[in-house]
PDB file of N, CA and C in Angstrom:
ATOM      1  N   UNK D   1      14.722  -4.945 -25.048  1.00 64.00           N
ATOM      2  CA  UNK D   1      16.033  -4.372 -25.269  1.00 64.00           C
ATOM      3  C   UNK D   1      16.834  -4.416 -23.960  1.00 64.00           C
ATOM      4  N   UNK D   2      18.066  -4.819 -24.018  1.00 77.00           N
ATOM      5  CA  UNK D   2      18.945  -4.936 -22.859  1.00 77.00           C
ATOM      6  C   UNK D   2      19.533  -3.575 -22.497  1.00 77.00           C
ATOM      7  N   UNK D   3      19.683  -3.343 -21.186  1.00 79.00           N
ATOM      8  CA  UNK D   3      20.298  -2.104 -20.723  1.00 79.00           C
ATOM      9  C   UNK D   3      21.812  -2.243 -20.753  1.00 79.00           C
ATOM     10  N   UNK D   4      22.494  -1.169 -21.065  1.00 87.00           N
ATOM     11  CA  UNK D   4      23.953  -1.190 -21.085  1.00 87.00           C
ATOM     12  C   UNK D   4      24.514  -1.309 -19.665  1.00 87.00           C
ATOM     13  N   UNK D   5      23.864  -0.642 -18.700  1.00 87.00           N
ATOM     14  CA  UNK D   5      24.325  -0.652 -17.323  1.00 87.00           C
ATOM     15  C   UNK D   5      23.251  -1.232 -16.424  1.00 87.00           C
ATOM     16  N   UNK D   6      23.660  -1.847 -15.329  1.00 87.00           N
ATOM     17  CA  UNK D   6      22.703  -2.427 -14.390  1.00 87.00           C
ATOM     18  C   UNK D   6      21.855  -1.329 -13.757  1.00 87.00           C
ATOM     19  N   UNK D   7      22.476  -0.206 -13.379  1.00 87.00           N
ATOM     20  CA  UNK D   7      21.769   0.902 -12.761  1.00 87.00           C
ATOM     21  C   UNK D   7      21.987   2.169 -13.573  1.00 87.00           C
ATOM     22  N   UNK D   8      20.986   3.022 -13.585  1.00 89.00           N
ATOM     23  CA  UNK D   8      21.083   4.342 -14.205  1.00 89.00           C
ATOM     24  C   UNK D   8      20.583   5.366 -13.194  1.00 89.00           C
ATOM     25  N   UNK D   9      20.822   6.646 -13.397  1.00 85.00           N
ATOM     26  CA  UNK D   9      20.334   7.645 -12.446  1.00 85.00           C
ATOM     27  C   UNK D   9      18.826   7.563 -12.184  1.00 85.00           C
ATOM     28  N   UNK D  10      18.065   7.115 -13.135  1.00 88.00           N
ATOM     29  CA  UNK D  10      16.613   7.012 -12.957  1.00 88.00           C
ATOM     30  C   UNK D  10      16.229   5.953 -11.923  1.00 88.00           C
ATOM     31  N   UNK D  11      17.145   5.049 -11.585  1.00 88.00           N
ATOM     32  CA  UNK D  11      16.863   4.002 -10.595  1.00 88.00           C
ATOM     33  C   UNK D  11      16.943   4.514  -9.151  1.00 88.00           C
ATOM     34  N   UNK D  12      17.372   5.741  -8.941  1.00 86.00           N
ATOM     35  CA  UNK D  12      17.611   6.262  -7.604  1.00 86.00           C
ATOM     36  C   UNK D  12      16.714   7.454  -7.298  1.00 86.00           C
ATOM     37  N   UNK D  13      16.376   7.583  -6.021  1.00 86.00           N
ATOM     38  CA  UNK D  13      15.607   8.751  -5.582  1.00 86.00           C
ATOM     39  C   UNK D  13      16.560   9.943  -5.471  1.00 86.00           C
ATOM     40  N   UNK D  14      16.042  11.159  -5.548  1.00 88.00           N
ATOM     41  CA  UNK D  14      16.915  12.331  -5.393  1.00 88.00           C
ATOM     42  C   UNK D  14      17.578  12.328  -4.017  1.00 88.00           C
ATOM     43  N   UNK D  15      18.839  12.708  -3.974  1.00 89.00           N
ATOM     44  CA  UNK D  15      19.594  12.732  -2.727  1.00 89.00           C
ATOM     45  C   UNK D  15      19.214  13.948  -1.883  1.00 89.00           C
ATOM     46  N   UNK D  16      19.285  13.774  -0.561  1.00 92.00           N
ATOM     47  CA  UNK D  16      19.007  14.869   0.364  1.00 92.00           C
ATOM     48  C   UNK D  16      20.275  15.576   0.793  1.00 92.00           C
ATOM     49  N   UNK D  17      21.416  15.071   0.332  1.00 93.00           N
ATOM     50  CA  UNK D  17      22.712  15.686   0.630  1.00 93.00           C
ATOM     51  C   UNK D  17      23.516  15.789  -0.662  1.00 93.00           C
ATOM     52  N   UNK D  18      24.460  16.722  -0.646  1.00 94.00           N
ATOM     53  CA  UNK D  18      25.390  16.855  -1.768  1.00 94.00           C
ATOM     54  C   UNK D  18      26.764  16.427  -1.268  1.00 94.00           C
ATOM     55  N   UNK D  19      27.370  15.471  -1.952  1.00 94.00           N
ATOM     56  CA  UNK D  19      28.720  15.032  -1.606  1.00 94.00           C
ATOM     57  C   UNK D  19      29.706  16.084  -2.100  1.00 94.00           C
ATOM     58  N   UNK D  20      30.415  16.701  -1.145  1.00 95.00           N
ATOM     59  CA  UNK D  20      31.384  17.743  -1.482  1.00 95.00           C
ATOM     60  C   UNK D  20      32.774  17.150  -1.728  1.00 95.00           C
ATOM     61  N   UNK D  21      33.140  16.155  -0.890  1.00 95.00           N
ATOM     62  CA  UNK D  21      34.481  15.570  -0.995  1.00 95.00           C
ATOM     63  C   UNK D  21      34.486  14.191  -0.349  1.00 95.00           C
ATOM     64  N   UNK D  22      35.339  13.325  -0.841  1.00 95.00           N
ATOM     65  CA  UNK D  22      35.483  11.967  -0.326  1.00 95.00           C
ATOM     66  C   UNK D  22      36.964  11.666  -0.166  1.00 95.00           C
ATOM     67  N   UNK D  23      37.365  11.292   1.051  1.00 96.00           N
ATOM     68  CA  UNK D  23      38.735  10.826   1.321  1.00 96.00           C
ATOM     69  C   UNK D  23      38.653   9.349   1.639  1.00 96.00           C
ATOM     70  N   UNK D  24      39.407   8.546   0.929  1.00 95.00           N
ATOM     71  CA  UNK D  24      39.390   7.097   1.104  1.00 95.00           C
ATOM     72  C   UNK D  24      40.824   6.614   1.260  1.00 95.00           C
ATOM     73  N   UNK D  25      41.102   5.941   2.383  1.00 96.00           N
ATOM     74  CA  UNK D  25      42.421   5.373   2.641  1.00 96.00           C
ATOM     75  C   UNK D  25      42.254   3.860   2.752  1.00 96.00           C
ATOM     76  N   UNK D  26      42.996   3.125   1.931  1.00 97.00           N
ATOM     77  CA  UNK D  26      42.860   1.669   1.862  1.00 97.00           C
ATOM     78  C   UNK D  26      44.191   1.021   2.216  1.00 97.00           C
ATOM     79  N   UNK D  27      44.130   0.006   3.093  1.00 97.00           N
ATOM     80  CA  UNK D  27      45.312  -0.742   3.496  1.00 97.00           C
ATOM     81  C   UNK D  27      45.028  -2.228   3.250  1.00 97.00           C
ATOM     82  N   UNK D  28      45.683  -2.814   2.266  1.00 97.00           N
ATOM     83  CA  UNK D  28      45.497  -4.229   1.947  1.00 97.00           C
ATOM     84  C   UNK D  28      46.426  -5.068   2.822  1.00 97.00           C
ATOM     85  N   UNK D  29      45.830  -5.906   3.659  1.00 95.00           N
ATOM     86  CA  UNK D  29      46.586  -6.785   4.546  1.00 95.00           C
ATOM     87  C   UNK D  29      46.434  -8.228   4.064  1.00 95.00           C
ATOM     88  N   UNK D  30      47.077  -9.167   4.739  1.00 95.00           N
ATOM     89  CA  UNK D  30      47.059 -10.563   4.286  1.00 95.00           C
ATOM     90  C   UNK D  30      45.658 -11.163   4.193  1.00 95.00           C
ATOM     91  N   UNK D  31      44.852 -10.960   5.229  1.00 93.00           N
ATOM     92  CA  UNK D  31      43.553 -11.645   5.254  1.00 93.00           C
ATOM     93  C   UNK D  31      42.348 -10.711   5.220  1.00 93.00           C
ATOM     94  N   UNK D  32      42.579  -9.397   5.177  1.00 91.00           N
ATOM     95  CA  UNK D  32      41.468  -8.456   5.115  1.00 91.00           C
ATOM     96  C   UNK D  32      41.947  -7.110   4.586  1.00 91.00           C
ATOM     97  N   UNK D  33      40.995  -6.235   4.346  1.00 92.00           N
ATOM     98  CA  UNK D  33      41.291  -4.888   3.881  1.00 92.00           C
ATOM     99  C   UNK D  33      40.789  -3.913   4.937  1.00 92.00           C
ATOM    100  N   UNK D  34      41.633  -2.969   5.311  1.00 93.00           N
ATOM    101  CA  UNK D  34      41.284  -1.946   6.293  1.00 93.00           C
ATOM    102  C   UNK D  34      41.052  -0.639   5.536  1.00 93.00           C
ATOM    103  N   UNK D  35      39.898  -0.006   5.802  1.00 94.00           N
ATOM    104  CA  UNK D  35      39.548   1.201   5.056  1.00 94.00           C
ATOM    105  C   UNK D  35      39.090   2.298   6.010  1.00 94.00           C
ATOM    106  N   UNK D  36      39.539   3.494   5.748  1.00 93.00           N
ATOM    107  CA  UNK D  36      39.059   4.683   6.437  1.00 93.00           C
ATOM    108  C   UNK D  36      38.450   5.587   5.376  1.00 93.00           C
ATOM    109  N   UNK D  37      37.239   6.086   5.648  1.00 92.00           N
ATOM    110  CA  UNK D  37      36.517   6.872   4.663  1.00 92.00           C
ATOM    111  C   UNK D  37      35.948   8.109   5.343  1.00 92.00           C
ATOM    112  N   UNK D  38      36.214   9.279   4.769  1.00 92.00           N
ATOM    113  CA  UNK D  38      35.644  10.519   5.284  1.00 92.00           C
ATOM    114  C   UNK D  38      34.810  11.159   4.183  1.00 92.00           C
ATOM    115  N   UNK D  39      33.540  11.416   4.496  1.00 92.00           N
ATOM    116  CA  UNK D  39      32.632  12.069   3.559  1.00 92.00           C
ATOM    117  C   UNK D  39      32.391  13.498   4.007  1.00 92.00           C
ATOM    118  N   UNK D  40      32.525  14.447   3.109  1.00 93.00           N
ATOM    119  CA  UNK D  40      32.150  15.833   3.384  1.00 93.00           C
ATOM    120  C   UNK D  40      30.843  16.078   2.648  1.00 93.00           C
ATOM    121  N   UNK D  41      29.782  16.333   3.425  1.00 91.00           N
ATOM    122  CA  UNK D  41      28.445  16.449   2.867  1.00 91.00           C
ATOM    123  C   UNK D  41      27.825  17.791   3.212  1.00 91.00           C
ATOM    124  N   UNK D  42      26.934  18.263   2.343  1.00 91.00           N
ATOM    125  CA  UNK D  42      26.113  19.427   2.619  1.00 91.00           C
ATOM    126  C   UNK D  42      24.664  19.010   2.461  1.00 91.00           C
ATOM    127  N   UNK D  43      23.853  19.275   3.495  1.00 91.00           N
ATOM    128  CA  UNK D  43      22.437  18.935   3.426  1.00 91.00           C
ATOM    129  C   UNK D  43      21.728  19.870   2.441  1.00 91.00           C
ATOM    130  N   UNK D  44      20.923  19.288   1.570  1.00 93.00           N
ATOM    131  CA  UNK D  44      20.135  20.060   0.610  1.00 93.00           C
ATOM    132  C   UNK D  44      18.795  20.445   1.236  1.00 93.00           C
ATOM    133  N   UNK D  45      18.347  19.639   2.178  1.00 92.00           N
ATOM    134  CA  UNK D  45      17.121  19.897   2.923  1.00 92.00           C
ATOM    135  C   UNK D  45      17.339  19.419   4.355  1.00 92.00           C
ATOM    136  N   UNK D  46      16.387  19.730   5.239  1.00 92.00           N
ATOM    137  CA  UNK D  46      16.510  19.280   6.620  1.00 92.00           C
ATOM    138  C   UNK D  46      16.521  17.757   6.670  1.00 92.00           C
ATOM    139  N   UNK D  47      17.492  17.199   7.414  1.00 92.00           N
ATOM    140  CA  UNK D  47      17.610  15.750   7.540  1.00 92.00           C
ATOM    141  C   UNK D  47      17.867  15.381   8.986  1.00 92.00           C
ATOM    142  N   UNK D  48      17.494  14.175   9.356  1.00 93.00           N
ATOM    143  CA  UNK D  48      17.776  13.669  10.707  1.00 93.00           C
ATOM    144  C   UNK D  48      18.798  12.548  10.662  1.00 93.00           C
ATOM    145  N   UNK D  49      19.091  12.037   9.461  1.00 93.00           N
ATOM    146  CA  UNK D  49      20.092  10.986   9.328  1.00 93.00           C
ATOM    147  C   UNK D  49      20.626  10.958   7.901  1.00 93.00           C
ATOM    148  N   UNK D  50      21.775  10.306   7.762  1.00 92.00           N
ATOM    149  CA  UNK D  50      22.375  10.046   6.449  1.00 92.00           C
ATOM    150  C   UNK D  50      22.431   8.532   6.311  1.00 92.00           C
ATOM    151  N   UNK D  51      21.832   7.997   5.254  1.00 93.00           N
ATOM    152  CA  UNK D  51      21.804   6.556   5.021  1.00 93.00           C
ATOM    153  C   UNK D  51      22.798   6.191   3.927  1.00 93.00           C
ATOM    154  N   UNK D  52      23.584   5.158   4.203  1.00 92.00           N
ATOM    155  CA  UNK D  52      24.635   4.728   3.281  1.00 92.00           C
ATOM    156  C   UNK D  52      24.515   3.237   3.001  1.00 92.00           C
ATOM    157  N   UNK D  53      24.872   2.833   1.800  1.00 91.00           N
ATOM    158  CA  UNK D  53      24.930   1.418   1.472  1.00 91.00           C
ATOM    159  C   UNK D  53      26.129   0.799   2.184  1.00 91.00           C
ATOM    160  N   UNK D  54      25.951  -0.443   2.637  1.00 91.00           N
ATOM    161  CA  UNK D  54      27.040  -1.148   3.314  1.00 91.00           C
ATOM    162  C   UNK D  54      26.807  -2.644   3.180  1.00 91.00           C
ATOM    163  N   UNK D  55      27.879  -3.388   3.074  1.00 91.00           N
ATOM    164  CA  UNK D  55      27.742  -4.835   2.974  1.00 91.00           C
ATOM    165  C   UNK D  55      28.960  -5.510   3.588  1.00 91.00           C
ATOM    166  N   UNK D  56      28.692  -6.427   4.526  1.00 89.00           N
ATOM    167  CA  UNK D  56      29.750  -7.231   5.151  1.00 89.00           C
ATOM    168  C   UNK D  56      30.888  -6.385   5.707  1.00 89.00           C
ATOM    169  N   UNK D  57      30.535  -5.361   6.491  1.00 90.00           N
ATOM    170  CA  UNK D  57      31.550  -4.504   7.084  1.00 90.00           C
ATOM    171  C   UNK D  57      31.669  -4.739   8.578  1.00 90.00           C
ATOM    172  N   UNK D  58      32.877  -4.608   9.085  1.00 91.00           N
ATOM    173  CA  UNK D  58      33.088  -4.522  10.519  1.00 91.00           C
ATOM    174  C   UNK D  58      33.379  -3.055  10.795  1.00 91.00           C
ATOM    175  N   UNK D  59      32.453  -2.380  11.449  1.00 91.00           N
ATOM    176  CA  UNK D  59      32.576  -0.944  11.674  1.00 91.00           C
ATOM    177  C   UNK D  59      33.187  -0.719  13.055  1.00 91.00           C
ATOM    178  N   UNK D  60      34.287   0.008  13.093  1.00 90.00           N
ATOM    179  CA  UNK D  60      34.950   0.301  14.357  1.00 90.00           C
ATOM    180  C   UNK D  60      34.418   1.591  14.969  1.00 90.00           C
ATOM    181  N   UNK D  61      34.130   2.578  14.146  1.00 90.00           N
ATOM    182  CA  UNK D  61      33.541   3.820  14.634  1.00 90.00           C
ATOM    183  C   UNK D  61      33.023   4.636  13.462  1.00 90.00           C
ATOM    184  N   UNK D  62      32.083   5.500  13.776  1.00 92.00           N
ATOM    185  CA  UNK D  62      31.593   6.479  12.804  1.00 92.00           C
ATOM    186  C   UNK D  62      31.468   7.807  13.554  1.00 92.00           C
ATOM    187  N   UNK D  63      32.550   8.584  13.597  1.00 91.00           N
ATOM    188  CA  UNK D  63      32.462   9.880  14.272  1.00 91.00           C
ATOM    189  C   UNK D  63      31.777  10.916  13.384  1.00 91.00           C
ATOM    190  N   UNK D  64      31.205  11.928  14.012  1.00 88.00           N
ATOM    191  CA  UNK D  64      30.618  13.053  13.294  1.00 88.00           C
ATOM    192  C   UNK D  64      31.567  14.226  13.489  1.00 88.00           C
ATOM    193  N   UNK D  65      32.037  14.814  12.393  1.00 87.00           N
ATOM    194  CA  UNK D  65      32.998  15.917  12.467  1.00 87.00           C
ATOM    195  C   UNK D  65      32.344  17.159  11.873  1.00 87.00           C
ATOM    196  N   UNK D  66      32.253  18.201  12.683  1.00 84.00           N
ATOM    197  CA  UNK D  66      31.684  19.474  12.236  1.00 84.00           C
ATOM    198  C   UNK D  66      32.754  20.535  12.424  1.00 84.00           C
ATOM    199  N   UNK D  67      33.385  20.925  11.328  1.00 83.00           N
ATOM    200  CA  UNK D  67      34.523  21.840  11.419  1.00 83.00           C
ATOM    201  C   UNK D  67      35.683  21.130  12.078  1.00 83.00           C
ATOM    202  N   UNK D  68      36.101  21.618  13.234  1.00 87.00           N
ATOM    203  CA  UNK D  68      37.206  21.011  13.977  1.00 87.00           C
ATOM    204  C   UNK D  68      36.713  20.146  15.134  1.00 87.00           C
ATOM    205  N   UNK D  69      35.390  20.074  15.325  1.00 87.00           N
ATOM    206  CA  UNK D  69      34.822  19.363  16.474  1.00 87.00           C
ATOM    207  C   UNK D  69      34.390  17.958  16.052  1.00 87.00           C
ATOM    208  N   UNK D  70      34.955  16.949  16.740  1.00 89.00           N
ATOM    209  CA  UNK D  70      34.604  15.547  16.458  1.00 89.00           C
ATOM    210  C   UNK D  70      33.840  14.977  17.653  1.00 89.00           C
ATOM    211  N   UNK D  71      32.676  14.383  17.362  1.00 89.00           N
ATOM    212  CA  UNK D  71      31.885  13.725  18.397  1.00 89.00           C
ATOM    213  C   UNK D  71      31.557  12.311  17.940  1.00 89.00           C
ATOM    214  N   UNK D  72      31.348  11.391  18.879  1.00 90.00           N
ATOM    215  CA  UNK D  72      30.973  10.031  18.476  1.00 90.00           C
ATOM    216  C   UNK D  72      29.657  10.055  17.705  1.00 90.00           C
ATOM    217  N   UNK D  73      29.620   9.345  16.622  1.00 89.00           N
ATOM    218  CA  UNK D  73      28.407   9.292  15.814  1.00 89.00           C
ATOM    219  C   UNK D  73      27.423   8.266  16.346  1.00 89.00           C
ATOM    220  N   UNK D  74      26.163   8.572  16.234  1.00 92.00           N
ATOM    221  CA  UNK D  74      25.095   7.654  16.616  1.00 92.00           C
ATOM    222  C   UNK D  74      24.610   6.990  15.324  1.00 92.00           C
ATOM    223  N   UNK D  75      24.833   5.684  15.199  1.00 94.00           N
ATOM    224  CA  UNK D  75      24.488   5.012  13.951  1.00 94.00           C
ATOM    225  C   UNK D  75      23.902   3.632  14.226  1.00 94.00           C
ATOM    226  N   UNK D  76      23.207   3.116  13.216  1.00 95.00           N
ATOM    227  CA  UNK D  76      22.723   1.737  13.250  1.00 95.00           C
ATOM    228  C   UNK D  76      23.110   1.075  11.933  1.00 95.00           C
ATOM    229  N   UNK D  77      23.354  -0.224  11.990  1.00 95.00           N
ATOM    230  CA  UNK D  77      23.777  -0.993  10.808  1.00 95.00           C
ATOM    231  C   UNK D  77      22.795  -2.134  10.635  1.00 95.00           C
ATOM    232  N   UNK D  78      21.981  -2.051   9.612  1.00 96.00           N
ATOM    233  CA  UNK D  78      21.010  -3.104   9.291  1.00 96.00           C
ATOM    234  C   UNK D  78      21.666  -4.035   8.281  1.00 96.00           C
ATOM    235  N   UNK D  79      22.189  -5.145   8.757  1.00 94.00           N
ATOM    236  CA  UNK D  79      22.903  -6.085   7.881  1.00 94.00           C
ATOM    237  C   UNK D  79      21.964  -6.783   6.891  1.00 94.00           C
ATOM    238  N   UNK D  80      20.702  -6.927   7.243  1.00 95.00           N
ATOM    239  CA  UNK D  80      19.738  -7.564   6.327  1.00 95.00           C
ATOM    240  C   UNK D  80      19.484  -6.678   5.105  1.00 95.00           C
ATOM    241  N   UNK D  81      19.443  -5.369   5.330  1.00 94.00           N
ATOM    242  CA  UNK D  81      19.181  -4.422   4.240  1.00 94.00           C
ATOM    243  C   UNK D  81      20.458  -3.793   3.683  1.00 94.00           C
ATOM    244  N   UNK D  82      21.610  -4.142   4.296  1.00 94.00           N
ATOM    245  CA  UNK D  82      22.900  -3.590   3.861  1.00 94.00           C
ATOM    246  C   UNK D  82      22.898  -2.060   3.902  1.00 94.00           C
ATOM    247  N   UNK D  83      22.426  -1.506   5.040  1.00 94.00           N
ATOM    248  CA  UNK D  83      22.321  -0.059   5.186  1.00 94.00           C
ATOM    249  C   UNK D  83      22.867   0.400   6.531  1.00 94.00           C
ATOM    250  N   UNK D  84      23.599   1.484   6.503  1.00 95.00           N
ATOM    251  CA  UNK D  84      24.028   2.179   7.715  1.00 95.00           C
ATOM    252  C   UNK D  84      23.251   3.486   7.755  1.00 95.00           C
ATOM    253  N   UNK D  85      22.681   3.783   8.906  1.00 95.00           N
ATOM    254  CA  UNK D  85      21.978   5.051   9.103  1.00 95.00           C
ATOM    255  C   UNK D  85      22.709   5.815  10.202  1.00 95.00           C
ATOM    256  N   UNK D  86      23.237   6.975   9.849  1.00 94.00           N
ATOM    257  CA  UNK D  86      23.981   7.825  10.791  1.00 94.00           C
ATOM    258  C   UNK D  86      23.101   9.016  11.150  1.00 94.00           C
ATOM    259  N   UNK D  87      22.774   9.131  12.434  1.00 94.00           N
ATOM    260  CA  UNK D  87      21.945  10.253  12.882  1.00 94.00           C
ATOM    261  C   UNK D  87      22.744  11.549  12.808  1.00 94.00           C
ATOM    262  N   UNK D  88      22.106  12.611  12.358  1.00 90.00           N
ATOM    263  CA  UNK D  88      22.760  13.910  12.349  1.00 90.00           C
ATOM    264  C   UNK D  88      22.665  14.520  13.738  1.00 90.00           C
ATOM    265  N   UNK D  89      23.676  15.277  14.155  1.00 84.00           N
ATOM    266  CA  UNK D  89      23.602  15.897  15.479  1.00 84.00           C
ATOM    267  C   UNK D  89      22.474  16.915  15.531  1.00 84.00           C
ATOM    268  N   UNK D  90      21.907  17.057  16.714  1.00 74.00           N
ATOM    269  CA  UNK D  90      20.858  18.066  16.897  1.00 74.00           C
ATOM    270  C   UNK D  90      21.532  19.417  17.053  1.00 74.00           C
ATOM    271  N   UNK D  91      20.977  20.451  16.401  1.00 62.00           N
ATOM    272  CA  UNK D  91      21.604  21.792  16.497  1.00 62.00           C
ATOM    273  C   UNK D  91      21.526  22.367  17.899  1.00 62.00           C
TER     274      UNK D  91
END
């Protein structure tokens, strides 16, 4: 029997964070698209990083914002696995 959708919730592991809000700003230019994305997350359990899907991105920065305080984010981008891992700040 064929599945109606390629992915279903059963295909994913439980998330360690809850997405509270997403702000996405998109600017379509002649030869590329410029995007700014802000995720508001709440950790459900203790975490040391947040892993996100990514593909063919040029990343200019990933700051970490806690309340009104913005600090440079420590991240790695594995292009082979299409994953960005953003380290959470140490308390």
